């Protein structure tokens, strides 16, 4: 267990660094701001900030899980029988009977050739890959958690099955209680699995989150991890990979009207702001932004009076007076209960300095902050948005909800004498 006070120090230090960056005015504002703890009393906002580790602790990771019963809740004996313990885990890589692919060495339970945990760990000795990635549900408003994931590239296991022709897609399945109605599956084009565009991370057979082996609750022993995609592509309790000559996807999530080819969207959320401030008092605001396919150039905020209401013909506040917030630098401590610094070989991290080689990192989050100048008494709405690398303001360029949420987040703010 990491020391919660250590975390508090980390977060106060990033916030303090931000306010001090603003110069003399910033230093004065910092001293007055509720982020500066007074004496031994941690300020309520500082306590909120203390929860904002860069990586998410296991217990704070939100889950999206189907199954009745949930696959990991079976008694140990049953878990062993179905292969949901490390010792009993087996992964098949077989051909699709409906649209057959040609495999010279299928990995099947029946033939006793399925990949087991020992085989996976053997591969991991030379092939293990680690990277940071945010897990977000296509239908959720904020990320489920930010993780350091480790696994073996899926392609290395696919090659063990010696595919030779008629492979157009990869279907993959989680354990589903042998009940057809409970199947959870997803798919990728074979090209995406075999090749990574420059700088892109590989699709993984993932077995670790934040330095610890996945337990059942986190989708273990092994889950899929698709770095650029929403969570539904990262199937948990993985038991079967099917190589198919079908040119079409089979994703369970398509049944929910979801855009199953969507990459992560770039968007911003507010995390903390005082609900009520005095007239003229500077307002410290913090938030989080998700760095999606289109990258992140800026985070911005705007405050508008609640009355009169903003013109209905500008629902995305494109004509509002948006101001730039400050995207915070990489953290000095990554949090998430990680036992020590980021492990060597983490993609995107310089092995010498332990710092990211670019910032922000792809498919990840950043924290941001702004010190908003004081306002006259009144009722306001505070909003935030991102500007992506191409200069598109959220919710563009893909405002369609079923491709993943990126609506403009808004919270009320009251300015009045105490
Ligand atoms: N087998 C299985 N895998 C699954 C799911 C599921 O219900 N069953 N949910 C998916 C969805 S919709 C999401 S958003 C992610 C969430 O990952 P997490 O629960 O580890 O946060 O898991 C995905 N993998
Ligand atoms: Mo999801």
mmCIF file of N, CA and C in Angstrom, residues 10 13-14 17 329-335 341 354-355:
data_model
loop_
_atom_site.group_PDB
_atom_site.id
_atom_site.type_symbol
_atom_site.label_atom_id
_atom_site.label_comp_id
_atom_site.label_asym_id
_atom_site.label_seq_id
_atom_site.Cartn_x
_atom_site.Cartn_y
_atom_site.Cartn_z
ATOM 1 N N UNK A 10 2.765 14.594 -3.698
ATOM 2 C CA UNK A 10 2.988 14.609 -5.147
ATOM 3 C C UNK A 10 2.016 15.569 -5.801
ATOM 4 N N UNK A 13 2.506 19.022 -5.082
ATOM 5 C CA UNK A 13 3.686 19.560 -5.749
ATOM 6 C C UNK A 13 3.401 19.867 -7.211
ATOM 7 N N UNK A 14 2.595 19.041 -7.907
ATOM 8 C CA UNK A 14 2.308 19.446 -9.295
ATOM 9 C C UNK A 14 1.456 20.701 -9.330
ATOM 10 N N UNK A 17 3.622 23.660 -8.425
ATOM 11 C CA UNK A 17 4.485 23.989 -9.545
ATOM 12 C C UNK A 17 3.710 24.818 -10.575
ATOM 13 N N UNK A 329 2.879 18.986 -16.521
ATOM 14 C CA UNK A 329 4.015 18.179 -16.967
ATOM 15 C C UNK A 329 3.856 16.736 -16.485
ATOM 16 N N UNK A 330 4.651 15.810 -17.034
ATOM 17 C CA UNK A 330 4.585 14.431 -16.546
ATOM 18 C C UNK A 330 4.808 14.387 -15.031
ATOM 19 N N UNK A 331 4.152 13.454 -14.342
ATOM 20 C CA UNK A 331 4.326 13.383 -12.888
ATOM 21 C C UNK A 331 5.726 12.903 -12.536
ATOM 22 N N UNK A 332 6.193 13.282 -11.354
ATOM 23 C CA UNK A 332 7.480 12.746 -10.901
ATOM 24 C C UNK A 332 7.300 11.356 -10.309
ATOM 25 N N UNK A 333 6.117 11.144 -9.719
ATOM 26 C CA UNK A 333 5.790 9.797 -9.239
ATOM 27 C C UNK A 333 4.501 9.386 -9.938
ATOM 28 N N UNK A 334 4.478 8.152 -10.402
ATOM 29 C CA UNK A 334 3.373 7.748 -11.278
ATOM 30 C C UNK A 334 2.168 7.218 -10.518
ATOM 31 N N UNK A 335 2.347 6.865 -9.243
ATOM 32 C CA UNK A 335 1.209 6.427 -8.428
ATOM 33 C C UNK A 335 0.692 5.055 -8.845
ATOM 34 N N UNK A 341 9.558 2.927 -9.585
ATOM 35 C CA UNK A 341 9.365 3.756 -10.779
ATOM 36 C C UNK A 341 8.829 2.925 -11.943
ATOM 37 N N UNK A 354 14.032 8.018 -17.289
ATOM 38 C CA UNK A 354 12.747 7.547 -16.753
ATOM 39 C C UNK A 354 11.598 8.494 -17.090
ATOM 40 N N UNK A 355 11.869 9.495 -17.945
ATOM 41 C CA UNK A 355 10.813 10.467 -18.295
ATOM 42 C C UNK A 355 10.273 10.186 -19.696
#
